[in-house]
Coordinates of C-alpha atoms in Angstrom, one line a residue:
M1 CA -2.6 0.8 12.1
A2 CA -2.5 -3.2 11.9
H3 CA 1.7 -3.9 12.9
P4 CA 3.3 -6.7 11.0
P5 CA 3.9 -9.8 13.0
A6 CA 7.4 -10.0 14.4
S7 CA 10.0 -11.7 12.1
R8 CA 11.6 -15.0 13.7
D9 CA 14.7 -15.7 12.6
L10 CA 14.3 -19.5 12.4
P11 CA 16.1 -21.2 9.6
A12 CA 13.3 -22.3 6.5
D13 CA 13.5 -25.9 7.4
R14 CA 12.9 -25.7 11.5
A15 CA 10.1 -22.7 11.0
T16 CA 8.3 -25.1 9.0
A17 CA 9.0 -27.9 11.3
R18 CA 7.6 -25.8 14.3
R19 CA 4.2 -24.7 12.5
P20 CA 1.7 -26.8 13.3
R21 CA -0.2 -27.5 9.8
R22 CA -3.6 -26.1 9.9
P23 CA -6.2 -27.7 8.8
A24 CA -8.2 -26.9 4.7
I25 CA -10.5 -23.7 5.1
R26 CA -13.6 -25.6 3.8
I27 CA -15.7 -23.2 2.0
G28 CA -19.0 -25.0 0.6
S29 CA -21.4 -25.5 2.7
A30 CA -23.4 -29.0 3.3
A31 CA -26.3 -27.7 1.1
G32 CA -24.3 -26.7 -1.4
R33 CA -22.0 -30.3 -1.3
R34 CA -25.5 -32.3 -1.8
A35 CA -26.4 -29.6 -4.6
N36 CA -23.2 -30.9 -6.4
V37 CA -23.7 -34.2 -5.8
V38 CA -27.2 -34.3 -7.4
V39 CA -25.9 -32.0 -10.1
F40 CA -22.9 -35.0 -11.0
V41 CA -25.4 -37.6 -11.0
L42 CA -27.8 -36.1 -13.3
S43 CA -24.9 -34.7 -15.6
C44 CA -23.7 -38.4 -16.0
L45 CA -27.2 -39.5 -16.6
A46 CA -27.5 -36.9 -19.4
S47 CA -23.9 -37.7 -20.9
V48 CA -25.2 -41.9 -21.0
T49 CA -28.8 -41.1 -22.0
Q50 CA -27.0 -38.9 -24.9
A51 CA -25.1 -41.2 -26.3
G52 CA -27.4 -44.0 -26.2
V53 CA -29.7 -41.6 -27.8
L54 CA -26.8 -42.3 -30.8
I55 CA -26.3 -45.5 -30.4
A56 CA -29.7 -45.7 -31.4
I57 CA -29.8 -43.7 -34.8
G58 CA -26.8 -45.8 -35.2
R59 CA -28.5 -48.8 -35.6
A60 CA -31.5 -47.6 -36.9
V61 CA -29.5 -46.1 -40.2
G62 CA -28.3 -49.4 -40.4
D63 CA -31.8 -51.3 -40.0
I64 CA -32.6 -49.0 -43.0
I65 CA -29.6 -49.6 -45.4
A66 CA -30.5 -53.6 -44.4
G67 CA -33.9 -52.8 -45.4
M68 CA -35.5 -53.2 -41.8
P69 CA -37.5 -51.1 -40.3
P70 CA -36.2 -48.8 -37.3
N71 CA -39.0 -48.3 -35.6
R72 CA -37.8 -50.0 -32.2
Y73 CA -34.5 -48.0 -32.3
L74 CA -36.1 -44.6 -33.1
F75 CA -38.8 -45.1 -30.1
I76 CA -35.0 -45.9 -27.6
A77 CA -33.6 -43.1 -29.4
T78 CA -36.9 -40.9 -28.1
Y79 CA -37.1 -41.9 -24.5
C80 CA -33.3 -41.4 -24.6
A81 CA -33.7 -38.0 -25.6
A82 CA -36.5 -37.0 -23.2
G83 CA -34.5 -38.7 -20.5
S84 CA -31.6 -36.7 -21.4
A85 CA -32.7 -32.8 -22.1
L86 CA -34.6 -33.3 -18.8
A87 CA -31.5 -34.6 -16.9
H88 CA -29.9 -31.6 -18.2
F89 CA -32.6 -29.2 -17.2
V90 CA -32.8 -30.2 -14.0
A91 CA -29.1 -30.3 -13.4
Q92 CA -28.7 -26.7 -14.8
A93 CA -31.5 -25.4 -12.5
I94 CA -30.1 -27.1 -9.8
A95 CA -26.6 -25.4 -10.2
R96 CA -28.0 -22.0 -10.4
E97 CA -30.0 -22.1 -7.4
A98 CA -27.2 -23.3 -5.8
A99 CA -25.1 -20.9 -6.9
A100 CA -27.2 -17.8 -5.8
N101 CA -27.6 -19.5 -2.3
E102 CA -23.8 -20.2 -2.3
E103 CA -22.7 -16.7 -3.3
S104 CA -25.0 -15.4 -0.7
R105 CA -23.8 -17.7 2.2
L106 CA -20.3 -17.0 0.7
R107 CA -20.4 -13.3 1.3
H108 CA -21.7 -13.8 4.6
R109 CA -19.8 -16.2 5.9
V110 CA -16.5 -13.5 4.9
L111 CA -17.6 -10.2 6.2
A112 CA -19.1 -12.4 9.6
H113 CA -14.9 -13.5 9.7
L114 CA -14.0 -10.0 9.2
L115 CA -16.2 -8.4 11.8
A116 CA -15.3 -11.5 14.1
I117 CA -11.9 -10.5 14.0
G118 CA -12.8 -7.3 15.0
P119 CA -12.0 -3.6 13.0
A120 CA -9.0 -3.3 14.6
R121 CA -7.0 -6.0 13.1
A122 CA -9.5 -5.8 10.0
T123 CA -7.3 -2.9 8.9
R124 CA -4.5 -5.5 7.2
V125 CA -7.2 -6.2 4.6
R126 CA -7.5 -3.4 2.2
T127 CA -11.0 -2.3 1.5
G128 CA -11.2 -2.4 -2.2
A129 CA -9.3 -5.7 -2.2
T130 CA -12.5 -6.9 0.4
V131 CA -15.4 -5.3 -1.6
S132 CA -13.3 -7.1 -4.7
T133 CA -14.2 -10.0 -2.9
L134 CA -17.1 -10.0 -1.2
T135 CA -18.8 -8.9 -5.2
D136 CA -17.8 -10.1 -8.1
G137 CA -15.0 -12.7 -5.9
A138 CA -17.8 -14.4 -4.1
E139 CA -19.9 -14.8 -7.7
R140 CA -17.4 -16.0 -9.2
V141 CA -16.5 -18.9 -6.5
A142 CA -20.1 -19.5 -6.5
L143 CA -20.2 -20.1 -10.0
Y144 CA -16.9 -22.4 -10.2
R145 CA -17.8 -24.4 -7.2
Q146 CA -22.0 -24.9 -7.9
T147 CA -21.5 -24.6 -12.5
F148 CA -18.2 -26.1 -13.1
L149 CA -16.9 -28.2 -10.4
P150 CA -20.0 -30.7 -10.5
Q151 CA -19.9 -31.0 -14.0
A152 CA -16.6 -30.9 -14.8
V153 CA -16.1 -34.4 -12.5
A154 CA -18.8 -35.7 -14.0
S155 CA -17.3 -34.8 -18.3
G156 CA -14.2 -36.8 -16.2
L157 CA -16.4 -40.1 -15.2
A158 CA -19.7 -39.8 -17.7
P159 CA -17.0 -40.7 -20.5
A160 CA -15.8 -44.0 -19.1
L161 CA -19.5 -45.1 -18.4
V162 CA -20.5 -44.0 -22.1
V163 CA -17.7 -46.6 -23.3
L164 CA -18.4 -49.7 -20.9
L165 CA -21.9 -48.6 -22.5
L166 CA -20.6 -49.0 -26.0
G167 CA -18.5 -51.6 -25.5
I168 CA -21.5 -53.6 -24.3
V169 CA -24.2 -53.3 -27.3
A170 CA -21.7 -52.3 -30.0
D171 CA -18.2 -53.3 -29.9
P172 CA -15.4 -53.5 -27.2
V173 CA -12.8 -52.9 -29.6
P174 CA -13.2 -49.4 -30.4
A175 CA -14.5 -49.1 -26.9
V176 CA -11.6 -49.5 -25.4
T177 CA -9.5 -47.6 -28.3
L178 CA -11.3 -44.9 -27.1
G179 CA -11.4 -45.3 -23.4
I180 CA -7.6 -44.8 -23.8
A181 CA -8.1 -41.8 -25.5
V182 CA -10.2 -40.5 -23.3
V183 CA -8.2 -40.8 -20.5
A184 CA -5.7 -38.1 -21.8
I185 CA -8.4 -35.7 -21.2
P186 CA -8.6 -34.9 -17.5
A187 CA -4.7 -35.3 -17.5
L188 CA -4.9 -32.5 -19.9
I189 CA -7.5 -30.3 -17.8
G190 CA -5.3 -31.0 -15.0
G191 CA -2.3 -30.0 -17.4
F192 CA -3.5 -26.9 -18.4
Q193 CA -5.1 -25.3 -15.0
R194 CA -1.0 -25.7 -13.8
L195 CA 0.4 -24.6 -16.5
F196 CA -1.9 -20.9 -16.4
R197 CA -2.5 -21.3 -12.3
R198 CA -0.1 -18.5 -12.1
S199 CA -1.4 -16.0 -14.9
S200 CA -5.1 -16.2 -13.6
A201 CA -3.5 -15.5 -10.1
D202 CA -1.6 -12.5 -11.7
S203 CA -4.8 -11.2 -13.3
R204 CA -7.1 -11.0 -9.9
R205 CA -4.5 -10.1 -8.2
Q206 CA -4.3 -6.5 -10.1
R207 CA -7.7 -6.6 -10.5
T208 CA -7.7 -6.6 -6.4
E209 CA -5.1 -4.2 -6.5
L210 CA -6.9 -2.0 -8.8
A211 CA -9.8 -1.7 -6.7
A212 CA -8.2 -1.1 -3.6
R213 CA -6.5 1.9 -5.6
Y214 CA -9.5 3.3 -7.1
L215 CA -11.6 3.0 -3.4
D216 CA -8.6 4.9 -2.1
A217 CA -8.2 7.6 -4.7
I218 CA -12.4 7.9 -4.3
Q219 CA -11.7 8.6 -0.2
G220 CA -8.7 10.7 -0.2
L221 CA -9.7 12.7 -3.0
T222 CA -10.4 15.9 -1.4
T223 CA -6.9 15.5 0.2
L224 CA -5.5 14.7 -3.2
V225 CA -6.5 17.7 -4.7
L226 CA -5.6 20.1 -2.1
T227 CA -2.1 18.3 -1.8
G228 CA -1.7 19.0 -5.1
A229 CA -1.4 14.8 -5.3
A230 CA -4.3 14.4 -7.9
R231 CA -2.3 14.3 -11.3
R232 CA 0.3 11.8 -9.5
T233 CA -2.5 9.8 -8.6
E234 CA -4.0 9.9 -11.5
D235 CA -0.8 8.7 -13.3
S236 CA -0.3 6.1 -10.8
L237 CA -4.1 4.3 -11.8
R238 CA -3.6 4.7 -15.4
A239 CA -0.4 2.5 -14.4
A240 CA -2.0 -0.1 -12.3
G241 CA -5.2 -0.1 -14.4
E242 CA -2.6 -1.0 -17.8
A243 CA -1.1 -3.7 -15.0
N244 CA -4.2 -5.0 -15.1
R245 CA -5.3 -5.0 -19.2
R246 CA -2.0 -7.0 -19.6
A247 CA -2.8 -9.4 -17.0
V248 CA -6.2 -9.7 -18.7
M249 CA -4.6 -10.3 -22.2
R250 CA -1.7 -12.9 -21.0
L251 CA -5.1 -14.6 -19.2
L252 CA -6.7 -14.7 -22.9
A253 CA -4.1 -15.3 -24.6
G254 CA -3.4 -18.5 -22.7
N255 CA -6.9 -18.9 -23.5
Q256 CA -6.8 -19.2 -27.4
V257 CA -4.1 -21.4 -26.8
V258 CA -6.1 -24.0 -25.2
I259 CA -8.9 -23.4 -27.3
L260 CA -6.5 -23.9 -30.1
V261 CA -5.1 -27.4 -29.1
T262 CA -8.6 -28.8 -28.2
D263 CA -10.5 -27.9 -31.0
G264 CA -7.9 -28.2 -33.5
L265 CA -5.8 -31.3 -32.2
F266 CA -7.4 -33.2 -29.9
S267 CA -10.6 -33.0 -31.6
L268 CA -9.8 -33.7 -34.9
L269 CA -8.0 -36.6 -33.6
L270 CA -10.5 -38.4 -31.1
V271 CA -13.2 -38.2 -33.7
G272 CA -10.5 -39.1 -36.7
G273 CA -10.1 -42.3 -34.0
A274 CA -13.1 -43.5 -33.6
I275 CA -14.1 -42.9 -37.3
V276 CA -11.0 -45.4 -38.3
S277 CA -11.5 -48.1 -35.3
A278 CA -15.0 -48.5 -36.6
L279 CA -14.4 -48.4 -40.6
L280 CA -11.3 -51.0 -39.4
R281 CA -14.0 -53.5 -37.7
L282 CA -16.8 -52.6 -40.3
R283 CA -14.3 -54.4 -42.4
A284 CA -13.1 -57.2 -40.9
G285 CA -17.0 -58.2 -40.5
A286 CA -16.6 -58.0 -36.9
I287 CA -19.8 -55.3 -36.6
G288 CA -22.5 -54.1 -38.7
V289 CA -22.8 -50.3 -40.9
G290 CA -25.0 -49.9 -37.7
D291 CA -22.8 -50.3 -35.0
A292 CA -20.2 -48.6 -37.1
L293 CA -22.2 -45.9 -37.4
A294 CA -22.6 -45.6 -33.6
V295 CA -19.0 -45.7 -32.9
A296 CA -18.1 -42.7 -34.7
L297 CA -21.2 -40.7 -33.7
V298 CA -21.1 -42.0 -29.6
A299 CA -17.2 -40.1 -30.3
Y300 CA -19.3 -36.6 -30.2
V301 CA -20.4 -37.2 -26.9
L302 CA -16.8 -37.8 -25.7
L303 CA -15.9 -34.8 -26.5
E304 CA -18.4 -32.9 -23.9
P305 CA -14.9 -32.8 -21.3
L306 CA -13.1 -30.7 -23.7
D307 CA -15.9 -28.1 -23.5
Q308 CA -15.2 -27.8 -19.6
V309 CA -11.2 -27.0 -20.5
G310 CA -12.6 -23.6 -22.4
A311 CA -15.0 -22.8 -19.4
F312 CA -12.4 -24.0 -16.9
F313 CA -10.5 -20.5 -18.0
Y314 CA -14.0 -18.3 -17.8
V315 CA -15.1 -20.2 -14.9
G316 CA -12.4 -22.3 -13.4
M317 CA -9.5 -20.4 -13.2
G318 CA -11.2 -17.1 -11.7
G319 CA -13.2 -19.4 -9.3
L320 CA -10.0 -20.6 -8.2
A321 CA -7.9 -17.9 -7.5
N322 CA -10.7 -16.1 -5.6
Q323 CA -11.1 -18.6 -3.7
R324 CA -7.5 -18.9 -2.4
A325 CA -8.4 -15.1 -0.8
M326 CA -11.0 -16.0 0.5
R327 CA -9.2 -18.7 2.3
G328 CA -6.4 -15.7 3.1
I329 CA -9.6 -13.6 4.7
L330 CA -10.6 -16.7 6.5
G331 CA -7.3 -17.4 7.7
L332 CA -6.9 -14.7 9.8
P333 CA -7.0 -15.7 13.0
L334 CA -9.9 -14.7 15.8
P335 CA -8.8 -12.4 18.9
T336 CA -8.0 -15.5 21.0
A337 CA -9.4 -14.9 25.1
N338 CA -7.4 -13.4 27.5
P339 CA -5.7 -16.3 29.0
E340 CA -6.4 -15.7 33.0
P341 CA -8.8 -18.0 34.4
A342 CA -12.3 -16.7 34.5
A343 CA -12.7 -17.2 38.0
T344 CA -9.7 -14.7 38.5
R345 CA -11.4 -12.3 36.8
G346 CA -13.5 -9.1 38.8
T347 CA -15.7 -6.9 38.0
G348 CA -14.0 -3.4 39.3
Q349 CA -15.6 -1.3 42.4
P350 CA -18.8 0.0 41.6
D351 CA -17.1 3.8 41.2
E352 CA -14.9 3.0 38.1
A353 CA -15.7 3.8 34.8
F354 CA -12.6 1.2 33.8
R355 CA -9.3 -1.0 35.3
L356 CA -6.5 -2.0 33.5
T357 CA -4.0 -4.1 35.2
D358 CA -0.8 -5.5 33.8
L359 CA -1.7 -5.0 30.0
T360 CA 0.5 -6.2 27.3
L361 CA -0.9 -4.9 24.1
A362 CA 0.0 -6.4 20.7
W363 CA -1.0 -6.8 16.9
D364 CA -1.8 -10.0 15.5
Q365 CA 1.1 -11.6 18.5
A366 CA 3.5 -9.3 17.1
T367 CA 6.4 -7.0 19.0
P368 CA 3.7 -5.8 22.1
V369 CA 3.2 -1.7 21.5
L370 CA 2.6 -1.0 25.2
T371 CA 3.5 -3.4 28.3
G372 CA 2.8 -3.3 32.3
V373 CA -0.1 -0.9 31.9
D374 CA -1.8 0.1 34.9
L375 CA -4.5 2.7 35.1
V376 CA -7.8 3.1 37.0
A377 CA -10.4 5.3 36.3
R378 CA -13.5 6.6 38.6
R379 CA -16.5 7.6 37.2
G380 CA -17.1 10.8 35.9
E381 CA -13.2 11.9 35.4
Q382 CA -11.9 12.9 32.3
I383 CA -8.2 11.6 31.7
A384 CA -6.0 12.6 28.5
L385 CA -3.7 10.9 27.1
V386 CA -0.7 12.5 25.8
G387 CA 2.9 11.8 23.8
P388 CA 5.1 11.2 20.8
S389 CA 2.7 10.3 17.6
G390 CA 2.9 6.0 17.5
A391 CA 3.4 5.5 21.0
G392 CA 0.6 4.3 21.6
K393 CA -2.4 6.0 22.6
S394 CA -5.0 5.1 20.0
T395 CA -3.7 1.3 20.6
L396 CA -4.7 2.2 24.2
L397 CA -8.1 3.6 23.5
S398 CA -8.8 0.4 20.8
V399 CA -8.8 -1.9 24.1
L400 CA -11.3 0.5 25.5
A401 CA -13.2 0.8 22.6
G402 CA -13.8 -3.4 22.9
E403 CA -11.5 -3.3 19.2
L404 CA -8.0 -4.8 20.7
I405 CA -8.1 -7.7 22.7
P406 CA -4.7 -7.1 25.5
Q407 CA -2.3 -10.1 24.9
A408 CA -2.1 -10.4 28.8
G409 CA -3.3 -8.9 31.6
R410 CA -6.8 -7.8 32.7
A411 CA -9.0 -5.1 31.5
V412 CA -12.3 -4.6 33.0
V413 CA -14.6 -1.5 31.0
A414 CA -17.6 -0.3 33.0
G415 CA -17.7 -3.9 35.0
V416 CA -17.3 -6.1 31.9
G417 CA -14.1 -7.9 31.7
L418 CA -12.4 -7.9 28.5
T419 CA -12.3 -11.2 26.2
W420 CA -13.3 -12.5 22.9
A421 CA -16.7 -13.6 24.5
T422 CA -17.5 -10.3 25.9
R423 CA -16.6 -7.5 23.1
D424 CA -19.3 -6.6 22.2
A425 CA -20.8 -6.0 25.2
V426 CA -17.5 -4.0 25.8
R427 CA -18.3 -1.7 23.0
A428 CA -22.1 -1.3 23.7
R429 CA -21.1 0.6 27.3
S430 CA -18.3 3.2 25.2
A431 CA -19.0 5.8 21.9
L432 CA -16.2 6.5 20.2
V433 CA -15.4 9.7 17.8
A434 CA -13.4 9.2 15.6
Q435 CA -10.5 11.7 14.0
T436 CA -11.9 11.2 10.9
T437 CA -15.8 12.4 11.2
W438 CA -17.6 9.6 9.8
L439 CA -21.0 11.0 8.2
F440 CA -22.8 9.2 5.5
T441 CA -25.2 10.8 2.6
G442 CA -28.2 11.6 4.2
S443 CA -30.0 14.3 6.3
I444 CA -28.3 15.2 10.1
A445 CA -30.9 13.3 10.9
D446 CA -30.6 10.2 9.5
N447 CA -26.9 10.7 10.8
L448 CA -27.7 11.1 14.5
R449 CA -30.5 8.1 14.3
L450 CA -27.1 6.0 13.4
A451 CA -27.0 6.0 17.1
A452 CA -30.1 6.0 18.4
P453 CA -32.8 4.8 15.7
E454 CA -35.8 5.1 17.6
A455 CA -34.8 8.8 18.9
D456 CA -37.8 11.6 18.4
E457 CA -36.8 15.2 17.2
P458 CA -36.8 16.9 21.1
A459 CA -33.9 14.1 21.5
M460 CA -32.3 15.0 18.9
W461 CA -32.0 18.9 19.5
R462 CA -30.8 18.1 23.2
A463 CA -28.2 16.3 21.8
L464 CA -27.2 19.2 19.6
E465 CA -27.7 21.2 22.4
T466 CA -24.9 19.3 24.1
A467 CA -22.3 19.6 21.5
N468 CA -22.8 23.5 21.0
L469 CA -24.8 22.6 17.3
A470 CA -28.1 23.9 18.0
D471 CA -28.3 27.1 17.1
E472 CA -26.5 26.7 13.9
V473 CA -28.6 24.3 12.7
R474 CA -31.9 26.1 13.1
L475 CA -30.7 28.8 10.8
M476 CA -30.0 26.0 8.1
P477 CA -33.4 26.2 5.6
A478 CA -34.0 22.8 6.3
G479 CA -33.6 22.2 9.8
L480 CA -32.8 18.4 11.0
D481 CA -34.0 17.6 7.5
T482 CA -30.7 19.2 6.0
E483 CA -28.7 17.2 3.3
V484 CA -25.2 16.4 4.0
G485 CA -23.2 14.8 1.4
E486 CA -20.6 12.0 2.2
R487 CA -18.3 12.4 4.9
G488 CA -20.6 15.6 6.0
V489 CA -20.0 17.4 2.4
G490 CA -21.8 20.6 3.0
L491 CA -21.0 21.3 6.7
S492 CA -17.8 23.2 8.0
G493 CA -15.2 20.6 9.5
G494 CA -16.2 21.8 12.9
Q495 CA -19.9 21.7 12.3
A496 CA -19.3 17.7 11.2
Q497 CA -17.1 16.7 14.4
R498 CA -19.9 18.3 16.5
V499 CA -22.8 16.3 14.4
A500 CA -20.3 13.2 15.8
L501 CA -20.2 14.8 19.2
A502 CA -23.9 15.2 19.3
R503 CA -24.5 11.3 17.8
A504 CA -22.1 9.9 20.8
V505 CA -24.4 12.5 23.3
L506 CA -27.4 10.3 21.6
A507 CA -26.0 6.9 21.7
D508 CA -26.0 8.2 25.8
R509 CA -23.0 5.3 26.8
E510 CA -21.3 6.2 30.2
L511 CA -18.0 6.3 28.8
L512 CA -16.9 8.5 25.9
L513 CA -13.8 8.4 24.3
L514 CA -12.1 11.2 21.8
D515 CA -9.3 10.6 19.3
E516 CA -7.5 13.9 18.2
P517 CA -11.5 15.0 18.0
T518 CA -9.4 19.0 17.2
S519 CA -7.0 17.9 15.2
Q520 CA -8.3 18.7 11.8
V521 CA -10.2 22.1 12.4
D522 CA -9.3 25.6 12.6
L523 CA -9.2 27.7 16.2
A524 CA -12.7 28.9 15.9
S525 CA -14.1 25.5 15.3
E526 CA -11.6 24.6 18.2
A527 CA -12.9 27.2 20.5
A528 CA -16.7 25.6 19.7
I529 CA -15.9 21.7 20.8
V530 CA -13.8 22.3 23.5
A531 CA -17.3 24.1 24.9
A532 CA -19.1 21.0 23.9
L533 CA -17.1 19.0 25.5
A534 CA -16.8 20.4 28.5
T535 CA -20.7 20.0 28.4
I536 CA -20.6 16.6 27.4
G537 CA -18.5 15.3 29.7
A538 CA -20.6 16.6 32.6
G539 CA -21.7 12.6 34.3
R540 CA -19.7 10.5 31.9
T541 CA -16.3 8.9 31.9
V542 CA -13.9 11.0 29.1
V543 CA -11.0 9.7 27.9
T544 CA -9.7 12.4 25.6
V545 CA -6.1 11.3 23.0
S546 CA -5.0 15.2 21.8
H547 CA -1.7 16.7 20.7
R548 CA -3.6 20.1 21.2
A549 CA -4.1 21.8 24.8
G550 CA -7.2 23.0 24.3
A551 CA -8.9 20.2 23.6
L552 CA -7.1 19.0 27.5
I553 CA -8.1 21.9 29.2
A554 CA -11.3 19.9 31.2
A555 CA -9.0 16.6 31.8
D556 CA -8.9 15.9 35.6
R557 CA -5.5 13.6 34.9
L558 CA -3.4 13.3 32.3
V559 CA -1.5 9.8 31.2
R560 CA 1.5 10.2 28.7
V561 CA 2.0 6.9 26.0
A562 CA 5.7 6.6 25.3
D563 CA 8.4 4.6 25.1
G564 CA 6.5 1.1 25.4
H565 CA 4.3 2.8 29.0
A566 CA 1.4 4.3 29.8
T567 CA 2.1 6.9 33.1
E568 CA 0.2 9.2 34.7
V569 CA 2.1 12.2 35.4
G570 CA 1.5 16.0 36.7
D571 CA -1.4 17.9 35.2
D572 CA 0.6 20.5 33.3
T573 CA -0.4 20.1 29.9
A574 CA 1.4 22.5 27.8
A575 CA 4.8 20.4 29.4
W576 CA 4.0 17.3 27.8
L577 CA 2.6 18.4 24.5
P578 CA 4.8 19.0 21.0
A579 CA 6.5 22.7 20.9

């Protein structure tokens, strides 16, 4: 369990002043930004050439009314239409391709960061919320950044270019009038963004919370049923689903308000203003019929930014909310390397399995869980960690597994000094059998090969023999090909735990870490597991955490973890276990 950061009793202004400003986390890639520039340029070109089509059509109609052939303007309209269609098509193709690439890159980047901070610190991020961010969230962010953002920026600049073109080829007065009206459009988009940001964030928060709760319920379904909590959980999920529905409806209601304002009011005023301005200039004799018609038609091109207001709620707001969530994950600090100079890091003695020297262990710079830990284990020793629940036994085991970097002090595991840079090497020297048995849907052989993908059948049978499970597997009709479900469904608790032990044997690591290996099995299964541990421990260094005396019979030494310290005690196991 991750521990919350320690609170600091500082005034808000002093805390803010002392906290260094972290640079904004950049989400997009260089390739994505280059694609955005191309899409932006092509979108502006598509809008300008589209305006050229409408101006040419207006001039052509004016020539027809005046009794002149419109051939020249029809050719211009045709070429501009072809150019506009091509620019729009290429921009869309590049945007879609870039969105697909960015979606994949974002997923890999966020997942890599979660792996980089380590499994211990990653527990502060709920699995269901992470899954939602990596799937639906990554898609929304990619669509926002690659399909919405460059075109939204282009829709803010393109009207200025269109108005400039209109002022040059037609009449500057209506162009200035339309330019003033167009300035209000980006301000309108920004205003709605600020107005509805809270509803979008609330919608995303409810959606990820619902996903997290559903995953928690599915993972703990058996426990919920056995403890009679299934109905209560069902009611909780129903309430969370209703909260999610309400959040979505609030967001959609805001979207409908935007559509009403933009389509029903702003569009009407812009087009109406363009027509009135053109008629006034036509009546004054400043422009001809063709230019007046061109001014009226070009007003429709200037409505393009209004389409982005509607798209903003379906793409923009969702993308922004998920982008903030991704920044939250990417902002989780990486474990810092042990501050002790590398020159002082010893590799330990050749016969030492591990050496812990003056360790301080904490989670996310919080109040230390353990301090002043000094512990040395010889190769082949079996050490038992005992003490009350929550005292820090699993925290100490996390250091030996390479999952937690010490806040201070030195840890040398199998000759490797534990730092952020070497944690993978430390992990490769140990095998961890957790309290929860992690078996997956597939055969027994599939689950064994997770530890050694190239293992052949004789090697797997030897591992099962060592784990005291081979005879039972041979009695199964399919043997090694026996199918098991998620978390070992189809096997007893003791059998599933011994499959995990066989997997650790197959990994053939010099350090075996056991976290409550018999806590969730009956006495008969415990006896089989204890017998297996006696065989598995031969020639290996074994560190066992347990509250049950049976699992500690073979221990050579006992280490009591309590009150923030780890102290070696006598060998009377029963005296140090709970009554």
